[in-house]
XYZ file of C-alpha atoms in Angstrom:
639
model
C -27.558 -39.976 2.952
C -30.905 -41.438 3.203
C -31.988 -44.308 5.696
C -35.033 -45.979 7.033
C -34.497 -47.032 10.873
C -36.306 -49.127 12.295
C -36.427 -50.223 16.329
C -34.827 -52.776 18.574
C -36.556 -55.685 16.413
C -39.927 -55.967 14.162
C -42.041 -57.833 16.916
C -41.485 -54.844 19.533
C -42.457 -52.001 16.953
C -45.320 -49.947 18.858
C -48.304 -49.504 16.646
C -47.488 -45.871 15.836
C -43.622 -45.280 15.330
C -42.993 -41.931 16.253
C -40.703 -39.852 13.589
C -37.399 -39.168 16.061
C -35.385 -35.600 14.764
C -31.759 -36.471 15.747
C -30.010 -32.639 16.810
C -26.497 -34.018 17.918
C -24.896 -30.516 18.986
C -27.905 -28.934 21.048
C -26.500 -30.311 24.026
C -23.174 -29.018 23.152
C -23.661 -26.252 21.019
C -27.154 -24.817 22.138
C -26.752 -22.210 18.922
C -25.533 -23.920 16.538
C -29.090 -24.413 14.729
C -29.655 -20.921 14.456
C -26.009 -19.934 13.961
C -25.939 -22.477 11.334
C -28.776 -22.956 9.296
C -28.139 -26.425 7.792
C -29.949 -30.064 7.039
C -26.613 -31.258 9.164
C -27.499 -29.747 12.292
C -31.167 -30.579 12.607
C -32.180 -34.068 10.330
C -35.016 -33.664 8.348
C -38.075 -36.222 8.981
C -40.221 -37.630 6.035
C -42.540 -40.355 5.877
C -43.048 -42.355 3.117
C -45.429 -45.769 2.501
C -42.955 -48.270 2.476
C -43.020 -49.692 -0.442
C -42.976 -46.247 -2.331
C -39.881 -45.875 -0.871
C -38.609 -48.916 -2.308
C -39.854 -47.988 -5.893
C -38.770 -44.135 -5.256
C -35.090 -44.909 -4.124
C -33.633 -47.483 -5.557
C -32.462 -46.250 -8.744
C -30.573 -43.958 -6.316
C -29.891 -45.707 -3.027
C -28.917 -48.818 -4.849
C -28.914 -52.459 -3.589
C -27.237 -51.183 0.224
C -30.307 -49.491 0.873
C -33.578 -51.919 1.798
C -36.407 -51.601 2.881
C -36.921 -53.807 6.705
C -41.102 -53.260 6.652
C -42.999 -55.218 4.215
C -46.309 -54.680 3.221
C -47.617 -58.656 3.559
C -46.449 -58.606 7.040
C -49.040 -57.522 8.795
C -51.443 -56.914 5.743
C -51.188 -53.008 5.530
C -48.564 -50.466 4.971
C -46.405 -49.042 7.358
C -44.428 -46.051 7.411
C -40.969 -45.330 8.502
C -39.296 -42.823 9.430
C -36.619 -41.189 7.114
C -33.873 -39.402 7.601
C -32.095 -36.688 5.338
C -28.657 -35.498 5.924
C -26.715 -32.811 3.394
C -24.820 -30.128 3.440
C -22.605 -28.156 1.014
C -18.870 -27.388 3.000
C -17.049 -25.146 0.976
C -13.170 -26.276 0.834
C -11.814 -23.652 2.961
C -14.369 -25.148 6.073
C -15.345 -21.189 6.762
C -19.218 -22.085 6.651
C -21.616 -23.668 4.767
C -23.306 -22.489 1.538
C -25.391 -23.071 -0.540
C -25.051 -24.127 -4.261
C -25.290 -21.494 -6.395
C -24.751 -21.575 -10.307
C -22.229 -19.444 -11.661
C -23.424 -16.447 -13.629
C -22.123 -16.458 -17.239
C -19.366 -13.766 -17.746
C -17.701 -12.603 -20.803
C -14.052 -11.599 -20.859
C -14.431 -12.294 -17.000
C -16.865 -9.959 -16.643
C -20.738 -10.952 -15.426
C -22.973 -10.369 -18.334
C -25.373 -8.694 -16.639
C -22.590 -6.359 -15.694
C -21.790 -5.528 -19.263
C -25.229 -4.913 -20.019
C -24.867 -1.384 -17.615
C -21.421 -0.710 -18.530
C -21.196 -1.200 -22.439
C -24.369 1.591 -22.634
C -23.256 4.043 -20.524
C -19.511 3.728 -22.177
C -20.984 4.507 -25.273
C -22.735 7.111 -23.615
C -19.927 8.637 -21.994
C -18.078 8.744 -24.909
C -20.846 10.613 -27.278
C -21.418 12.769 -24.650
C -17.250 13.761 -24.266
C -17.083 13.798 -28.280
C -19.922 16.553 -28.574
C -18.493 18.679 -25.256
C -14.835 18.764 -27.352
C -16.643 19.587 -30.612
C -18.734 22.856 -28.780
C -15.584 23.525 -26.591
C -13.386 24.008 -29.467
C -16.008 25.773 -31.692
C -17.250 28.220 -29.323
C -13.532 29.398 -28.717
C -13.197 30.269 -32.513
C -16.702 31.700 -32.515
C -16.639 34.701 -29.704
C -12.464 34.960 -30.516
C -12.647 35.108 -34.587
C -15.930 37.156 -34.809
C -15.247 40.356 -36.508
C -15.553 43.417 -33.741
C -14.242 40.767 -30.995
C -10.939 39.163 -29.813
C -10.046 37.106 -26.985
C -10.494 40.115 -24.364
C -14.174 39.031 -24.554
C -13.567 36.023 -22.747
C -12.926 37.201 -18.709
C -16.152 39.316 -19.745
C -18.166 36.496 -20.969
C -17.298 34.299 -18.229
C -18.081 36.556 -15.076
C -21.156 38.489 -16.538
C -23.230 36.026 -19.070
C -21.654 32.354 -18.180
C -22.185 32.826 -13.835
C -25.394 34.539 -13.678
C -27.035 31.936 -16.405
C -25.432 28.716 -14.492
C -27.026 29.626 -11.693
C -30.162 30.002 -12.860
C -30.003 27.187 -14.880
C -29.564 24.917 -11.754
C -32.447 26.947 -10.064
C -34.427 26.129 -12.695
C -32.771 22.445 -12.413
C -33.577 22.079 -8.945
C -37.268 23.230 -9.410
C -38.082 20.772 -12.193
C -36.368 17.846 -9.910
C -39.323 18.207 -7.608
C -41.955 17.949 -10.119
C -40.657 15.423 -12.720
C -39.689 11.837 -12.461
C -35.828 11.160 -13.712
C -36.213 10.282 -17.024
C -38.532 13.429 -18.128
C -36.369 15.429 -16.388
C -33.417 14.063 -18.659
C -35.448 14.629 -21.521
C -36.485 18.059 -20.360
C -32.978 19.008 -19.878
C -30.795 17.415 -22.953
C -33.298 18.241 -25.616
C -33.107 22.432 -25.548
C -29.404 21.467 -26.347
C -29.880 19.365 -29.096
C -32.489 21.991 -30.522
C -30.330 24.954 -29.979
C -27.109 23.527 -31.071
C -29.091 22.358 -34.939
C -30.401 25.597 -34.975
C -27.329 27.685 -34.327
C -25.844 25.952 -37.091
C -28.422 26.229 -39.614
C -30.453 29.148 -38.779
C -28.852 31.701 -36.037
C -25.447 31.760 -37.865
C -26.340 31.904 -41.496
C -28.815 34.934 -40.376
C -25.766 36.618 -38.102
C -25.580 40.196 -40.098
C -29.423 40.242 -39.843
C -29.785 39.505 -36.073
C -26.645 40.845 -35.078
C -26.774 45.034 -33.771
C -23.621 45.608 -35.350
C -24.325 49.629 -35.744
C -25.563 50.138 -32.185
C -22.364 48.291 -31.038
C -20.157 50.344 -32.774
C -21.484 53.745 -31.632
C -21.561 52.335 -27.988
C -17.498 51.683 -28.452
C -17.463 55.172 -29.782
C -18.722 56.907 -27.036
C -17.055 54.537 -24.768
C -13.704 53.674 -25.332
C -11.071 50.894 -26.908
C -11.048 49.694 -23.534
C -15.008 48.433 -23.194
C -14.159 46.418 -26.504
C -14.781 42.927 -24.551
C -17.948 44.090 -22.951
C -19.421 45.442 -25.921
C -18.670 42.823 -28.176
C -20.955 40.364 -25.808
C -23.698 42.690 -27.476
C -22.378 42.916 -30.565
C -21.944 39.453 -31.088
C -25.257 37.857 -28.659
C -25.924 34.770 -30.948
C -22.416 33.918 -30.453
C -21.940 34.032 -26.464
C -24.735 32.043 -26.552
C -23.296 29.163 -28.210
C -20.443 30.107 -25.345
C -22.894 29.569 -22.758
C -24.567 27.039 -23.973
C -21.563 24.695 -24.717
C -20.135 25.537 -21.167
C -23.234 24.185 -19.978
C -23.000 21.011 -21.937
C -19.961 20.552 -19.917
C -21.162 20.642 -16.414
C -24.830 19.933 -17.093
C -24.930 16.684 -19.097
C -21.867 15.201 -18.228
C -21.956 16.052 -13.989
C -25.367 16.168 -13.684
C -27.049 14.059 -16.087
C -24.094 11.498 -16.874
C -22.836 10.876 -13.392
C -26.593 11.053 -11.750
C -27.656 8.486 -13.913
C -24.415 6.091 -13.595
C -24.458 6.177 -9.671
C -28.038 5.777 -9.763
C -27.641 2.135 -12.071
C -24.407 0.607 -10.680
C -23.117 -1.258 -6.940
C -20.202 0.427 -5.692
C -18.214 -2.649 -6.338
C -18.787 -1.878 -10.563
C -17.994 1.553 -9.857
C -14.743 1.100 -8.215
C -13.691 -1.231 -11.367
C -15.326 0.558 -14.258
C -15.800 3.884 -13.268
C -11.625 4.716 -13.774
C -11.791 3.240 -17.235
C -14.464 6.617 -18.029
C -12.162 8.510 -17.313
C -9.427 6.452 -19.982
C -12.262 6.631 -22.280
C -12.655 10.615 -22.248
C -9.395 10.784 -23.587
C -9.849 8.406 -26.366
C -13.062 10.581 -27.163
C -10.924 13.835 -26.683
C -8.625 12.533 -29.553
C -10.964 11.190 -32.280
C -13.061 14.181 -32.062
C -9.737 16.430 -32.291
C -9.370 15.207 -35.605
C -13.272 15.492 -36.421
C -12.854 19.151 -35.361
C -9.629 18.924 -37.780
C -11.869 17.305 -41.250
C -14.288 19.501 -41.463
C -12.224 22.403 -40.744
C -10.005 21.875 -43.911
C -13.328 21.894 -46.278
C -13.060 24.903 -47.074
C -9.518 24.191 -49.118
C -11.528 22.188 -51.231
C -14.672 24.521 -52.296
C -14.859 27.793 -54.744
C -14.445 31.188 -54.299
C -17.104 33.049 -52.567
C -18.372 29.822 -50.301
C -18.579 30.301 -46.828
C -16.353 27.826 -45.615
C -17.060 28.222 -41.975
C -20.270 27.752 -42.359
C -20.105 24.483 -44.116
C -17.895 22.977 -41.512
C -19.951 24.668 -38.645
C -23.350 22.554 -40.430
C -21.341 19.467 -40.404
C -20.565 19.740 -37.260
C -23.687 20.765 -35.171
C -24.970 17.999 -37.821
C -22.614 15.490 -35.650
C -23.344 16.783 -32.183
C -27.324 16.699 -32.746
C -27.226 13.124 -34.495
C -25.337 11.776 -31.319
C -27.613 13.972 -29.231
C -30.291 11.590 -30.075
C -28.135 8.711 -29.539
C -27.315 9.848 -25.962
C -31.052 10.283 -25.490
C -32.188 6.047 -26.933
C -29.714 4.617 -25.267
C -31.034 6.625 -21.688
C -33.731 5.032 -22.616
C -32.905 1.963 -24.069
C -31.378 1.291 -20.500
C -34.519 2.680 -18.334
C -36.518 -0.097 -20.407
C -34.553 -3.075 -20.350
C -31.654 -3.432 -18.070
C -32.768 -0.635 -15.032
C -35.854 -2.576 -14.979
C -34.580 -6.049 -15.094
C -35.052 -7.649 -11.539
C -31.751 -10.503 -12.458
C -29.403 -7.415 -12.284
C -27.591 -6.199 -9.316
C -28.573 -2.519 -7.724
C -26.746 -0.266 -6.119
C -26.457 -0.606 -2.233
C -25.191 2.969 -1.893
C -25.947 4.742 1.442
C -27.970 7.989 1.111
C -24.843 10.221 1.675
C -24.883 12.653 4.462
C -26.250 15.814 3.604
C -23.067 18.390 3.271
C -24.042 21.541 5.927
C -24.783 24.529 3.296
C -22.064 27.035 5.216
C -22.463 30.564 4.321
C -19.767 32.956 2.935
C -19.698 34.379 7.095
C -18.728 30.483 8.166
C -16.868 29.471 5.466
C -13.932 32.346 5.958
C -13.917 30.876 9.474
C -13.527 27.463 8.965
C -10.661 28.305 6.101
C -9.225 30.562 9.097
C -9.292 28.134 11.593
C -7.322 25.757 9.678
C -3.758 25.762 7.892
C -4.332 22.677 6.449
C -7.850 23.816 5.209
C -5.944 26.879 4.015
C -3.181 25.492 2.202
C -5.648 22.797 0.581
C -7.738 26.098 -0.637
C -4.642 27.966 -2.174
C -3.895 24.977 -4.288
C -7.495 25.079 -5.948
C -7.541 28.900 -6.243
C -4.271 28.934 -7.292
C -5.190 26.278 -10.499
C -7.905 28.493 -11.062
C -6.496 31.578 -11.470
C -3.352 30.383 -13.283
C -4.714 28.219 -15.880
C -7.116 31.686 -16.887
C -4.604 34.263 -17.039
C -2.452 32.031 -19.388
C -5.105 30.580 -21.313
C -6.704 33.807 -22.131
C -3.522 35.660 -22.933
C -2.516 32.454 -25.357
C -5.762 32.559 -27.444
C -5.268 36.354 -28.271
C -1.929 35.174 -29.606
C -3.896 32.752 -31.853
C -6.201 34.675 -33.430
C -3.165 36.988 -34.460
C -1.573 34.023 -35.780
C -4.332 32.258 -37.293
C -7.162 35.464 -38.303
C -9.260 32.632 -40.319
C -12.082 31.073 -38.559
C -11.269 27.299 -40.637
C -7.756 27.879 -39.432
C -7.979 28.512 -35.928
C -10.429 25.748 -35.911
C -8.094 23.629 -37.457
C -5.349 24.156 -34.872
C -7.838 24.133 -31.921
C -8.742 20.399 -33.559
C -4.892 19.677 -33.413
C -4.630 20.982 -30.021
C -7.716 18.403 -28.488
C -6.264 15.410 -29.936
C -2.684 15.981 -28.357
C -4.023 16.902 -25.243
C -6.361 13.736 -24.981
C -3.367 12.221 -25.916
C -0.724 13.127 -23.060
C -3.813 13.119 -20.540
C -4.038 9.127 -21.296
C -0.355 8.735 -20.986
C -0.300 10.875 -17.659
C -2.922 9.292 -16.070
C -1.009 5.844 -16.901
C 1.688 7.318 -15.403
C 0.428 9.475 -12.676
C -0.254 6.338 -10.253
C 3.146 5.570 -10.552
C 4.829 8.576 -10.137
C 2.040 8.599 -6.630
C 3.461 5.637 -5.795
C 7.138 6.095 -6.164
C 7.996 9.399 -5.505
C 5.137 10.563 -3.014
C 1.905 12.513 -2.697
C 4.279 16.251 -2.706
C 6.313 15.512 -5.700
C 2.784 14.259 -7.264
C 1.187 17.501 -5.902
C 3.897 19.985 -6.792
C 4.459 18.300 -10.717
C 1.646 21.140 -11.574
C 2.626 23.833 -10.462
C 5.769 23.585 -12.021
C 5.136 22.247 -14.980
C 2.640 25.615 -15.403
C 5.495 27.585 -14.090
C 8.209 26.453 -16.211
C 6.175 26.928 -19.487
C 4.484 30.208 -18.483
C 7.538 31.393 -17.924
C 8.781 30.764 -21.710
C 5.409 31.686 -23.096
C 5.516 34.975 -21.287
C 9.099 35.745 -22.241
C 8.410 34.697 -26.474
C 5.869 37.671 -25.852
C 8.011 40.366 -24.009
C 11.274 39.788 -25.823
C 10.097 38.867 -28.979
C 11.883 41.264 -31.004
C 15.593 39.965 -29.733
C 14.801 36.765 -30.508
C 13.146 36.810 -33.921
C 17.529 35.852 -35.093
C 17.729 32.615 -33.567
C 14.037 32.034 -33.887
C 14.497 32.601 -37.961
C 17.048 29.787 -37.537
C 14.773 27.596 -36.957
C 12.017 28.804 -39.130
C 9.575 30.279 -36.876
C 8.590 33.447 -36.182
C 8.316 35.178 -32.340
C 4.591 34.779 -32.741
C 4.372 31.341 -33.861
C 7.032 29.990 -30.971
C 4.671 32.126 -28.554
C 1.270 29.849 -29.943
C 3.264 26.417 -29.648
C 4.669 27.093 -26.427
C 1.418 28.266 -25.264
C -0.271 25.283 -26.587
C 2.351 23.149 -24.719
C 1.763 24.948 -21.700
C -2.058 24.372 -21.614
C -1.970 20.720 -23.253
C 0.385 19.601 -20.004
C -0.957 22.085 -17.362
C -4.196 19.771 -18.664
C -2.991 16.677 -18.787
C -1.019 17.345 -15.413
C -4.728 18.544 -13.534
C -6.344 15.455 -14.714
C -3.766 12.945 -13.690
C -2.155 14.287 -10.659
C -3.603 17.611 -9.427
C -7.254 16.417 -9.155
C -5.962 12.857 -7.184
C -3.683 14.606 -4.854
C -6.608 17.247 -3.958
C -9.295 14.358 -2.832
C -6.302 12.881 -1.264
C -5.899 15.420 0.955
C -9.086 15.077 2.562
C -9.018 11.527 3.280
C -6.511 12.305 6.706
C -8.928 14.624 8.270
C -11.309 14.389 10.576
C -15.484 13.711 10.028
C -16.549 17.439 10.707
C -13.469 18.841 9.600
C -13.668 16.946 6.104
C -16.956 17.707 5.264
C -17.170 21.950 7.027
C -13.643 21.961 5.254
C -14.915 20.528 1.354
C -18.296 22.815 1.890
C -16.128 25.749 2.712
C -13.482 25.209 -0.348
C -16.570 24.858 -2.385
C -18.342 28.305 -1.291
C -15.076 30.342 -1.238
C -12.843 28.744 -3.352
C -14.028 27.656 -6.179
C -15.821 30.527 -7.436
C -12.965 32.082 -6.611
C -10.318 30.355 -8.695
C -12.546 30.205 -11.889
C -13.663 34.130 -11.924
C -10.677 35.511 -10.073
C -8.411 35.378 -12.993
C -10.984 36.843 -15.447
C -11.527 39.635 -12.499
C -7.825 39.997 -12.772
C -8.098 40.679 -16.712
C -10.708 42.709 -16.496
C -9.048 45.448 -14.680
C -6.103 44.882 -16.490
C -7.750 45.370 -19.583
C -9.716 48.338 -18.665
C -6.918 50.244 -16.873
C -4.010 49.592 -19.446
C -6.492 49.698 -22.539
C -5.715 46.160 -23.669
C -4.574 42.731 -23.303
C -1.476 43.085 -25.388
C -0.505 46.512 -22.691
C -0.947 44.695 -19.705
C 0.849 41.193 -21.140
C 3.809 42.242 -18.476
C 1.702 42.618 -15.542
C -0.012 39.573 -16.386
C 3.015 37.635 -16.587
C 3.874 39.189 -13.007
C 1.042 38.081 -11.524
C 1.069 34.391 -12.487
C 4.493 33.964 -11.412
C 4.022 35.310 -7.613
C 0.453 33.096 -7.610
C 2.542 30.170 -8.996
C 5.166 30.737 -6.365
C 2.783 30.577 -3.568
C 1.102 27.440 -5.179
C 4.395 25.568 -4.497
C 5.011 26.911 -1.159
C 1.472 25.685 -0.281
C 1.675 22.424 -1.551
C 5.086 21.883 0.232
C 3.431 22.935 3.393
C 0.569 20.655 3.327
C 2.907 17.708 1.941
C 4.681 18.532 5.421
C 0.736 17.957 7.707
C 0.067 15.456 4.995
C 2.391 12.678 4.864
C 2.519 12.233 8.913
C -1.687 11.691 8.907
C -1.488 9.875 5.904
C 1.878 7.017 8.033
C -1.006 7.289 11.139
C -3.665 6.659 8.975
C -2.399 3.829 7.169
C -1.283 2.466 10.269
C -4.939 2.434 11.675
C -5.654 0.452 8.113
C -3.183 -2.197 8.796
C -4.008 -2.585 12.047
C -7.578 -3.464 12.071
C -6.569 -5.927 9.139
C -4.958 -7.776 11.525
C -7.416 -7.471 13.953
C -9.761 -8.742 11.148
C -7.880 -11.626 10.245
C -7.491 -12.893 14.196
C -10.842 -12.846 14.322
C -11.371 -13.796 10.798
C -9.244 -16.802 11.866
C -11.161 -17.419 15.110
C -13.896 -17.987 13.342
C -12.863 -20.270 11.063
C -11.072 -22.363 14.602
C -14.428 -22.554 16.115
C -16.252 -23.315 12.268
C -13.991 -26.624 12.130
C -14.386 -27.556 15.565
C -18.220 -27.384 14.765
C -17.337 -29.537 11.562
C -15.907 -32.167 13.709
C -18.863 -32.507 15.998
C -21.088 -32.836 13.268
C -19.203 -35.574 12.285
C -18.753 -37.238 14.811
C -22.893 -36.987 16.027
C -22.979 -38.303 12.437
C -21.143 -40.794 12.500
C -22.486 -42.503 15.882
C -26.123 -41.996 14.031
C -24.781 -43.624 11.069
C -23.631 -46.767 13.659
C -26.579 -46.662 15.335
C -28.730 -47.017 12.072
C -26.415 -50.073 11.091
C -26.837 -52.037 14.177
C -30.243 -51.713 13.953
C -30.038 -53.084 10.445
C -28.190 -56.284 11.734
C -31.035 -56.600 14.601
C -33.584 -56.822 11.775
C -31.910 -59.015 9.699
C -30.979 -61.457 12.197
C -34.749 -61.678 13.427
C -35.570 -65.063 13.717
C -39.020 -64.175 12.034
């Protein structure tokens, strides 16, 4: 609303007309300008010649706005006040806004949005298909090689795998002070790439030459049946590198490099809707590279005699993992160049997060003393640990007996990914449910028994074998055969269950404790625990191993162990469901009621926001009558 007022008639104009700012709450409402920023609360004053304003405004104002000065009056131009008047009210009255235009979206989503997500899907998704590629090939590497068997593995892990992931993130944390993010990226992914294309076309095809087979053998000689794993790590170095190395891939590019970078690119808000749809998208990669893993394992059926099959299908695929290698590595920088660097895209708004205290081994037994809900949280994670290895370990020496041939081991182990990405997608579809229906301890205690209940027929296809092999025959398997499936069952939905229900229900647990107790209480499961769970069940094979001479000889004990570990695991999650589920009713409580103290006030606000609404209005209005009266004084001038 524009309009030119003028005074109480032409003759008494003064010779200057002072431009008059109408503010018609600061008597009431003494804040209101600064509360709210708006042309309604304070009119904006222009001045315009006259007669421009005729020529400016009426293609706009139309016919009901005129002009009351005229130029021929007195000979010269005058100029008038003018006063503006707008504001944008949304329709719920909350406040006023500004008009925005709305950002163009695809499939709902903000294009600008897409242009962060899309990349670092595709990233995620090369970077999940190599890591189940390595994972499955290093198994049949160190388990197949001739000289070695699975009792290499609990070796591998605590001697060669520890010491060189520690001094890998040293060397990490070193290289983080003295290079910006991207070459550090660079620095870190390409030794992968390199190493991984020439394992597969150099270091393996040169094995017998590089390998110290005869040293090896004398030191097993002299030393016993019982140092078999240890020696083999010598015996077979080229090999338990490509362990190492692929190990690495797991928890250096994807946690470190992956996650680093996504955090560092997206709001919270993207996370929280994009960031769960990863994890979907792991699976999807766990399946297609299953049956990648599956291909180029069955070559070999189709070449001569004499051809190394293994080594064709082991050149295919390091071929694979280096070509997406460098496709991990253009779109990191694809992204760096044109969407990190785009000022139209949102940032991330995430608070630096508080630094975690660094507890020592001395403070971390005391704060896991201190506690029993600390304590039972920390048996579940050591208790995953441990179980998961002695099963896993005890399985895989089954398999090799089963399947002796590299191709075919490789072949099963490609099998084996894509069923397990497959019943981790349908558990985590289902594992919100099941949270949501039946509780956080039937969530937490799925498993435990799930590992239980299969380790307990995978352990008893071993021991009692022999008795079976009748009814087994029925069905057309043999005792070692039933052992392998039912040990692949047992690790594809021990899996399946961790990712879906285990891993939820653990950060779960946190959420009812207190600030100090959360953070002294995560620092101190991650010092003690941790370690713990992922080396203590290769320490526990170990001196199996080297007191009973073998894996196969200490099978019984094994079996033993798991099930009093697995039995405590279910006591402990029973007993925290018990501290749990009270804190959790308090703490949702607390949520609901500061949502109602948010929408009282939230409602408050918008009480007083109308009330303001109507005193605009009405100062409006009375300006709006004011202006028109003086329009009929003008007009009715007798000159």
């Amino acid at each position: 609303m524009e309009r030119v007022i003028s005074a109480q008639g032409i003759l008494s104009l003064p010779s200057t007309l002072q431009a008059r700012t109408f503010h018609p709450l600061r008597r009431r409402f003494p804040f209101a300008a600064a509360r709210f920023p708006s042309p309604v609360l304070s009119a904006k004053v222009t001045n315009h010649p006259v007669h421009d304003f005729i020529s400016k405004d009426r293609g706009v104002a139309g016919e009901s706005q005129r002009s009351l000065l005229s130029t021929g009056l007195y000979g010269k131009q005058r100029k008038a006040p003018t006063f503006t008047a707008s504001a944008a009210v949304p329709a719920g009255g909350i406040g006023f806004v500004e008009g925005e235009a709305e950002k163009p979206k695809l499939l709902g989503v903000e294009i600008t949005t897409l242009k962060k997500i899309i990349p670092l899907g595709i990233m995620f998704f090369c970077i999940l298909f190599n890591y189940t590629i390595l994972r499955d090939t290093k198994d049949v590497l160190v388990v197949t090689a001739k000289g070695s068997s699975a009792e290499i593995i609990p070796f591998l892990k605590t001697w060669v795998n520890l010491p060189m992931a520690i001094g890998f993130m040293l060397l990490y944390t070193k290289l983080s002070n003295v290079l910006s993010k991207e070459a550090l990226f660079y620095t870190v992914i390409f030794p992968f790439i390199a190493f991984f294309g020439a394992f597969g076309f150099l270091l393996y095809p040169l094995r017998d030459a590089i390998h110290p087979t005869a040293l090896a053998d004398k030191l097993l000689a002299a030393l016993g049946p019982s140092f078999l794993g240890p020696v083999a790590i010598l015996r077979i170095w080229s090999f338990c590198l490509f362990y190492v190395m692929a190990e690495l891939w797991g928890s250096v590019v994807i946690s470190v490099l992956f996650w680093g970078f996504a955090n560092q690119i997206t709001t919270v808000e993207e996370a929280k809707e994009f960031y769960p749809l990863f994890g979907l998208g792991a699976n999807i990669a766990l399946i297609f590279s299953g049956r990648t893993v599956k291909y180029f394992s069955n070559l070999r059926k189709n070449l001569g005699p004499g051809v190394d099959g293994w080594a064709i299908s082991l050149k295919g695929m390091m071929s694979i993992v280096v070509l997406l290698g460098f496709v991990i590595s253009a779109i990191y920088w694809g992204v760096n160049k044109f969407v990190v660097n785009d000022p139209s895209l949102p940032r991330s708004n995430r608070k630096k997060k508080v630094k975690k205290p660094k507890l020592g081994m001395n403070e971390s037994l005391k704060v896991l003393l201190s506690s029993r809900y600390v304590r039972d949280l920390a048996t579940l994670v050591v208790a995953y640990g441990i179980s998961i290895n002695l099963v896993e370990v005890t399985w895989k020496s089954k398999l090799k007996a089963q399947f002796p041939s590299p191709n075919e081991y490789s072949s099963f182990m490609g099998d084996f990914s894509t069923m397990t990405g497959i019943a981790t997608f349908t558990m985590m579809l289902l594992g919100r449910w099941i949270l949501r229906k039946f509780g956080w301890g039937v969530a937490a205690m799925i498993t435990p028994t799930v590992l239980l209940l299969t380790g307990v027929g995978f352990f008893s296809l071993i021991l009692f074998g022999e008795p079976l092999a009748p009814l087994l025959g029925s069905f057309g398997v043999t005792p070692l055969l039933a052992a392998v499936y039912v040990g692949a069952l047992q690790n594809i939905f021990s899996k399946s269950a961790k990712y879906s229900l285990f891993d939820p229900c653990k950060e779960m647990a946190y959420i009812p404790l207190d600030e100090e107790m959360k953070v002294k209480g995560k620092a101190a499961i991650d010092v003690v625990c941790n370690p713990l769970g992922k080396s203590g069940g290769a320490l526990i094979q170990q001196f199996m191993i080297l007191t009973f001479g073998s894996l196969a000889n200490s099978t019984p004990y094994l079996g033993g162990i798991l099930l009093v570990i697995v039995i405590a695991w279910l006591g402990a999650a029973r007993s925290l469901d018990s501290q749990f589920s009270p804190l959790a009713k308090e703490q949702l409580e607390k949520e609901k009621l500061q949502k109602q103290k948010s929408s009282v006030a939230a409602a408050a606000s918008k009480e007083e926001t109308q009330d303001l609404l109507a005193e605009v209005t009405l100062s409006t209005n009375g300006s709006a009558h004011e202006s028109e009266a003086a329009d009929k004084v003008s007009n009715e001038s007798p000159l």
